[in-house]
Amino acid sequence: MAESEDVDLQSEQYEKHREAGDILAQVREETADRVEVGASHLEVAEYAEDRIRELGGQPAFPVNISIDEEAAHATPSIDDDSTFGEEMINLDIGVHVDGWLADTAITVDLSGNPELAEASEQALEAALEIVEPGVETGDIGAEIEDVINGYGYNPVVNLTGHGLDHWEQHTSPNIPNRAVSQGTTLEVGDVVAIEPFATDGGGKVTEGASEEIFALEREGTVRNRQAREALGQITEEFRTLPFATRWLDTDRAEMALRRLKRNNIVHGYPVLQEDDGFLVSQKEHTLIVTENGCEVTTEY
Ligand code: MN
Ligand code: MN
């Protein structure tokens, strides 16, 4: 990042990051309030995504609704009829305003394990406390690991926080969820998401069989009408940001997407999960590094 005197934190791009964050703070709270036993996954996801648009943003990726052992990348399918049970639910939501992003997550615990949810929350609080120009990302990871271990749980070490760039949800630097020796330092003007995950499992997620979130991999052409229509919408509306099948306007959207995947024009994000029988919690905020510390964009 540039020298601090070159960074104007009032410039248009930072204002758009803040606008995205304001929308997201409100939508996260309203959406979390709708998660209860018997509520529909699809209705909750669509509520959040519609609300983002009403408030003047665009969803930066499909609302992630990850249940119990699932840590990330689950979202309702086009005709999903599942409902919430007595489970641990991670809601991960993103907004962009003209491609400038905010990313946030919260755990709603209906499983009777409030301390596991609290471990991620407190780890994030502790991490935010030490963010300032020059802080090492490895030290942020150490803070997260310490807090989560203090609750008797493990951090998920192969999921990390990340930088956010224009139309790019995941850029450098990685913000680890454990102590690492080779990190980097944060500088004034960096926009990053910090996202601790805590689990009663081993702390390493693997790819599951289900895949409901996709993104453009490369430019390409296809002959099939529906696949062509879908590709047009993807390149214009989502660009390289992730999307769900239910966002596609074409008829036979699932078939269109299978074709785009087979041609390696689109790639999927498999659900990332702990082993069966374990639970994962998550808490995430987006922040701007300032001269004196940081400004969290995704809270009021
Ligand atoms: Mn997120
Ligand atoms: Mn994130």
XYZ file of N, CA and C in Angstrom, residues 15 71 86 136 190:
15
model
N -15.567 6.178 0.773
C -16.962 6.514 1.076
C -17.896 5.384 0.614
N -18.778 -24.586 7.500
C -18.141 -23.331 7.900
C -18.459 -22.214 6.921
N -32.666 -26.908 15.466
C -31.871 -26.509 16.629
C -30.400 -26.681 16.285
N 1.527 -6.715 12.550
C 1.796 -7.912 11.747
C 0.539 -8.777 11.694
N -5.473 0.333 4.136
C -5.814 -1.054 3.791
C -7.265 -1.335 4.198
